[in-house]
mmCIF file of C-alpha atoms in Angstrom:
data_model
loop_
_atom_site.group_PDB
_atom_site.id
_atom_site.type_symbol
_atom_site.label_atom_id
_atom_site.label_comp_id
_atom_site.label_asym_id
_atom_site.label_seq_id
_atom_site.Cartn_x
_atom_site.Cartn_y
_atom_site.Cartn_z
ATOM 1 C CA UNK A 1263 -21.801 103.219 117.389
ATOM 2 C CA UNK A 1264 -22.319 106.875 118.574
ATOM 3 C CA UNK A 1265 -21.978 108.437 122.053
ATOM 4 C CA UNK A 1266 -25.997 108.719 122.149
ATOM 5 C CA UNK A 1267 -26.928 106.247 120.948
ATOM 6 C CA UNK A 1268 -24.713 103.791 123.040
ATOM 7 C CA UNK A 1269 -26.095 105.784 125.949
ATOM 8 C CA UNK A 1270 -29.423 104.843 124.974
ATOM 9 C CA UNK A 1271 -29.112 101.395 124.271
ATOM 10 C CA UNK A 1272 -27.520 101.433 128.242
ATOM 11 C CA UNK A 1273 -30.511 103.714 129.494
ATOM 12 C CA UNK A 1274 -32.990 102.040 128.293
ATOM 13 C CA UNK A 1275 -32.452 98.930 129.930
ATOM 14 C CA UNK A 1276 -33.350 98.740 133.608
ATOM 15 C CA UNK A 1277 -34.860 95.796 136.439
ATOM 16 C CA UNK A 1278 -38.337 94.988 133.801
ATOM 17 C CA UNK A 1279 -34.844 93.652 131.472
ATOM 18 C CA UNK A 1280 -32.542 91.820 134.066
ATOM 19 C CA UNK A 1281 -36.094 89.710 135.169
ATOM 20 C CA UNK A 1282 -36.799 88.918 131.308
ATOM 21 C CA UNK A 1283 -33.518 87.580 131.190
ATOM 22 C CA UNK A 1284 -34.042 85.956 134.271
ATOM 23 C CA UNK A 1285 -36.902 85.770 136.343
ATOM 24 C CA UNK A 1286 -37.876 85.491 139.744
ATOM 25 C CA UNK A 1287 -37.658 81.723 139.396
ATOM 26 C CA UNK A 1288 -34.646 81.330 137.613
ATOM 27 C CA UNK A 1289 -33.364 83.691 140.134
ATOM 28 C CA UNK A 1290 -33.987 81.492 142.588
ATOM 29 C CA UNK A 1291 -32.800 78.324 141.265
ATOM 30 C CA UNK A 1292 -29.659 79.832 140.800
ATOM 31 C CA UNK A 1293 -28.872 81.194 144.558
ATOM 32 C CA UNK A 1294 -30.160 77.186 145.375
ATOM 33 C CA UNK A 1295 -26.968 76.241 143.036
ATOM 34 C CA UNK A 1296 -24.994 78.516 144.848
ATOM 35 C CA UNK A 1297 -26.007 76.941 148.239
ATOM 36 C CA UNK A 1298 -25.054 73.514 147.145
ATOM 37 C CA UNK A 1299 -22.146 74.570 145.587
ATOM 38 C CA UNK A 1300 -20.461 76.212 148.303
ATOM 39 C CA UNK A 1301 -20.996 72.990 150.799
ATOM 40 C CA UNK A 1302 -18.150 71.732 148.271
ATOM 41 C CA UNK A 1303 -15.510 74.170 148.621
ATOM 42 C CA UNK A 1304 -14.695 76.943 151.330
ATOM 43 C CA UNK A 1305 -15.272 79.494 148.514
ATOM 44 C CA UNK A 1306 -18.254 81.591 147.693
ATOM 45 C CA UNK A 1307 -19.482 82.694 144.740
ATOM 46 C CA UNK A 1308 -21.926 86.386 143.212
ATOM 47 C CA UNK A 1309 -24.147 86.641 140.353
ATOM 48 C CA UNK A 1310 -24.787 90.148 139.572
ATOM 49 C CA UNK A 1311 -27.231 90.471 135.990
ATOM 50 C CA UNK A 1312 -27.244 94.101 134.932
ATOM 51 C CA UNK A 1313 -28.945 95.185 132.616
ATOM 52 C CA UNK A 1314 -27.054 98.465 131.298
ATOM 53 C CA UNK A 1315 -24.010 100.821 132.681
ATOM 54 C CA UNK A 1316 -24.947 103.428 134.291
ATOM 55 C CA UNK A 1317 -24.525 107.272 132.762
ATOM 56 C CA UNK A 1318 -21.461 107.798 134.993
ATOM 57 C CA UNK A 1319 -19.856 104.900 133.718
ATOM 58 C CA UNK A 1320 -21.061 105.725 129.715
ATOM 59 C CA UNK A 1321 -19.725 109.565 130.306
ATOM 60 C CA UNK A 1322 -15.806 108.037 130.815
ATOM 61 C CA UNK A 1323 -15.869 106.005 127.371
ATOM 62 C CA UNK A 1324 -13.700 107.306 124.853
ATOM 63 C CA UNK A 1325 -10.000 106.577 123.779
ATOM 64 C CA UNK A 1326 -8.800 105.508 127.871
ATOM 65 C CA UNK A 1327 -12.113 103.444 128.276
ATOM 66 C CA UNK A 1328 -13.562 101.060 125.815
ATOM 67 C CA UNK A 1329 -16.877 99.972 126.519
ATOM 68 C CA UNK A 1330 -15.491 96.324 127.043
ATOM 69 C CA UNK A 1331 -13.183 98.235 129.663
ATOM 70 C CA UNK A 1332 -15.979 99.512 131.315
ATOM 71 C CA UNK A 1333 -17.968 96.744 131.680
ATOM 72 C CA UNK A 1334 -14.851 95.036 133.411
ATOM 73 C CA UNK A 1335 -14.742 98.467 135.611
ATOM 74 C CA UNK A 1336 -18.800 97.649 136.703
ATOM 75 C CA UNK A 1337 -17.794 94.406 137.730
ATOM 76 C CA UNK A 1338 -14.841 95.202 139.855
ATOM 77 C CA UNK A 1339 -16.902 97.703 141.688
ATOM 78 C CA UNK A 1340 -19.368 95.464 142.245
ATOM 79 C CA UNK A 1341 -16.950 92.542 143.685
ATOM 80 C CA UNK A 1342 -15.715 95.183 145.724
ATOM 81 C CA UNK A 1343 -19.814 96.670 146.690
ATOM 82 C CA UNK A 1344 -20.612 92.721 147.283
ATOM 83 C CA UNK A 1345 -17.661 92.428 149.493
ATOM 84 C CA UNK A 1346 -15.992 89.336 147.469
ATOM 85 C CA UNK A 1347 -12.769 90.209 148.186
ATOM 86 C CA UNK A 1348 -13.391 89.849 152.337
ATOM 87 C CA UNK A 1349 -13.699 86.125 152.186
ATOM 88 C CA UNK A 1350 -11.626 84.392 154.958
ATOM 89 C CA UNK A 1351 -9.874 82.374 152.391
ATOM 90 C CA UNK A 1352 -9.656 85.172 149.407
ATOM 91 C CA UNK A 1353 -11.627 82.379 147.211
ATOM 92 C CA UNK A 1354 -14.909 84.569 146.002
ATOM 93 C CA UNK A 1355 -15.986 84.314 142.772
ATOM 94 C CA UNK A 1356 -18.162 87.107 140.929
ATOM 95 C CA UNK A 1357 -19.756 85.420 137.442
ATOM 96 C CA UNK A 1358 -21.024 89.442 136.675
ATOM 97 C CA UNK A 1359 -23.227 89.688 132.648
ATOM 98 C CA UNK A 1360 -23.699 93.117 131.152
ATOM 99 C CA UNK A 1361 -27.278 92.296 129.378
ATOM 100 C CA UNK A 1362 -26.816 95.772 127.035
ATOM 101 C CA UNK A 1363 -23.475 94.403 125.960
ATOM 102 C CA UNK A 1364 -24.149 90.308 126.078
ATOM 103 C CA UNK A 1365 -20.940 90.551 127.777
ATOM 104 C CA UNK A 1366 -19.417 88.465 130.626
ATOM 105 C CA UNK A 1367 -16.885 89.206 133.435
ATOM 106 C CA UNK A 1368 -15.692 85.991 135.869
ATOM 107 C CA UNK A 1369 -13.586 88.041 138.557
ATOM 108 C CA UNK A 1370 -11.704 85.349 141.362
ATOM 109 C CA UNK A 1371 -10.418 86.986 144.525
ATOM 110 C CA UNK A 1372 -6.316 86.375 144.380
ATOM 111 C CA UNK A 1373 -6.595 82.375 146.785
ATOM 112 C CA UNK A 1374 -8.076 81.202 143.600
ATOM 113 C CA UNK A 1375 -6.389 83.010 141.050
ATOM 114 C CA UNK A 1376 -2.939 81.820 142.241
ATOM 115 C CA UNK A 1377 -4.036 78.205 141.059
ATOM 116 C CA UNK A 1378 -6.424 79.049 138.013
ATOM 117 C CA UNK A 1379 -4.905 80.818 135.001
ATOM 118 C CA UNK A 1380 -6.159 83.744 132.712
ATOM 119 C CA UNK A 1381 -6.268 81.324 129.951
ATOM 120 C CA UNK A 1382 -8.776 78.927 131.990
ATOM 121 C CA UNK A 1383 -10.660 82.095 132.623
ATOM 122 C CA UNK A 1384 -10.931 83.276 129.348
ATOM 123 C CA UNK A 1385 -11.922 79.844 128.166
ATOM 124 C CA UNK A 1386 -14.731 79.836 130.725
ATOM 125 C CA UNK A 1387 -15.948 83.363 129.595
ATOM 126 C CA UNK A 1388 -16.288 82.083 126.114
ATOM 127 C CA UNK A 1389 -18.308 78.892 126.812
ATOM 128 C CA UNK A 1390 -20.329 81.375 128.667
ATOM 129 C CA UNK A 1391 -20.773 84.134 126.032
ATOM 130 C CA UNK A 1392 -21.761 81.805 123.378
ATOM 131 C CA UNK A 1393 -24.647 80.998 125.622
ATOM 132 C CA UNK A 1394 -25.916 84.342 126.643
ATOM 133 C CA UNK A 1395 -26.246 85.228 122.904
ATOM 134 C CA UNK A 1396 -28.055 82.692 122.541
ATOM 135 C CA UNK A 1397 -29.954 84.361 125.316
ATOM 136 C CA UNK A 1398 -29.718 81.201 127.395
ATOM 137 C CA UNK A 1399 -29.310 83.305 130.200
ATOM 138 C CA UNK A 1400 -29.818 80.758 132.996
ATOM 139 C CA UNK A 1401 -28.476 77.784 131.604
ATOM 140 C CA UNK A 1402 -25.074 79.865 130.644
ATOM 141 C CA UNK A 1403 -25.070 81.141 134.488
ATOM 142 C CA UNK A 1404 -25.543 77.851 135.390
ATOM 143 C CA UNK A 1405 -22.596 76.153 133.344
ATOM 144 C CA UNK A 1406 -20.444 78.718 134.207
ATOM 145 C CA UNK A 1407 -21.432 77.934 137.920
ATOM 146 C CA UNK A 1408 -20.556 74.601 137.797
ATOM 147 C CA UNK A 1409 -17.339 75.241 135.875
ATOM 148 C CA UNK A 1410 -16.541 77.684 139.121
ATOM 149 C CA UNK A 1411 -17.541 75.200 141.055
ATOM 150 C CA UNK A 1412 -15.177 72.483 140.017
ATOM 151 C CA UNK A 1413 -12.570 74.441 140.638
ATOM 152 C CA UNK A 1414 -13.179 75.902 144.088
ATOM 153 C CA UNK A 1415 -13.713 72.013 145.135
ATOM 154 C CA UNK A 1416 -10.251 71.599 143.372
ATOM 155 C CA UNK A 1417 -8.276 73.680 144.787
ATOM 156 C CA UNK A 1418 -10.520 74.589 148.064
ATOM 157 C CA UNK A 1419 -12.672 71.493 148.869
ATOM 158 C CA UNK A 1420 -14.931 71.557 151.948
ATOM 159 C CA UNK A 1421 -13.789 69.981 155.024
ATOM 160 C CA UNK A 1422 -16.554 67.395 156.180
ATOM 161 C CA UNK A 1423 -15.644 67.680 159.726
ATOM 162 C CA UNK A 1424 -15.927 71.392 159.930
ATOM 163 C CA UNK A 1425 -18.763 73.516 159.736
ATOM 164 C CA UNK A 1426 -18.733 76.504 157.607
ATOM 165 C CA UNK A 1427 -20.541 79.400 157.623
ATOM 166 C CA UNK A 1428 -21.880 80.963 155.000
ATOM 167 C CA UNK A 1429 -20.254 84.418 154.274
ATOM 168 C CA UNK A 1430 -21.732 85.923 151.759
ATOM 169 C CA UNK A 1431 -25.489 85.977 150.490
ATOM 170 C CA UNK A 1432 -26.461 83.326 147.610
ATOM 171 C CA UNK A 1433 -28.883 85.755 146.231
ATOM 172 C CA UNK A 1434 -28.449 86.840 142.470
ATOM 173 C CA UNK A 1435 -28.636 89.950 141.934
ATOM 174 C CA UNK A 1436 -30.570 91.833 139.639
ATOM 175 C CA UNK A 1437 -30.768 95.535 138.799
#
């Protein structure tokens, strides 16, 4: 695909595309899975939908930055912007989908990827891409979710003694 018209396949999607692909509702059902996930486990967990890269982002593709490469890029900035890595217990989770590119990033914050290998990872992204282009956009958040889930309560279940407070909003984002 060309420069331009990669850029405008990444333009033209804004917010009116990230709440097709997952609307207010859906939205909301998914920051209530959150909530009841993270009474489980000590971790916490980001959905960011996005619905193209932004032109700064498109300008640096060429031979040093693949457009899977940037995608990655988006999502490390925004588990860094979210503030995943800050978690008392460096457990945060970021489940981050590029709608322009039907592609997914799961970024862990290094508690969770000492015990969770790349292959486990990779495995999870997969189960989760066949999903989204099938444009089962919730139901693919949600499995992948619950796959995070189950392994925050692995390797960082909940205490049921202790009360935790919640560190990080449950909100999905959209943009």
């Amino acid at each position: 695909m060309n420069r331009f018209a990669l850029i405008l396949k990444h333009r033209w999607r804004d917010l009116s595309d990230t709440r097709a692909a997952l609307s207010d509702a859906a939205a909301e059902r998914l920051g209530a899975r959150i909530a009841a996930s993270e009474a489980r486990h000590t971790g916490e967990v980001r959905i960011v939908v996005e619905g193209g890269l932004p032109l700064s982002y498109l300008w640096r593709l060429g031979p040093g930055l693949s457009v899977p490469g940037a995608v990655r890029q988006r999502a490390l900035s925004w588990f860094g912007r979210l503030r995943i890595w800050d978690t008392e217990h460096n457990n945060g989770v970021l489940i981050y989908l590029m709608l322009a590119e039907r592609r997914v990033e799961v970024l862990a914050d290094r508690g969770l990827t000492r015990h969770v290998g790349a292959s486990d990872w990779h495995a999870m992204v997969e189960r989760l891409g066949q999903r989204l282009r099938a444009q089962a956009f919730e139901d693919g958040l949600t499995e992948a979710l619950e796959e995070v889930s189950a392994l925050l309560v692995q390797h960082f279940p909940a205490s049921t003694n202790q009360a935790r407070p919640n560190q990080l909003s449950n909100s999905v984002v959209r943009c």
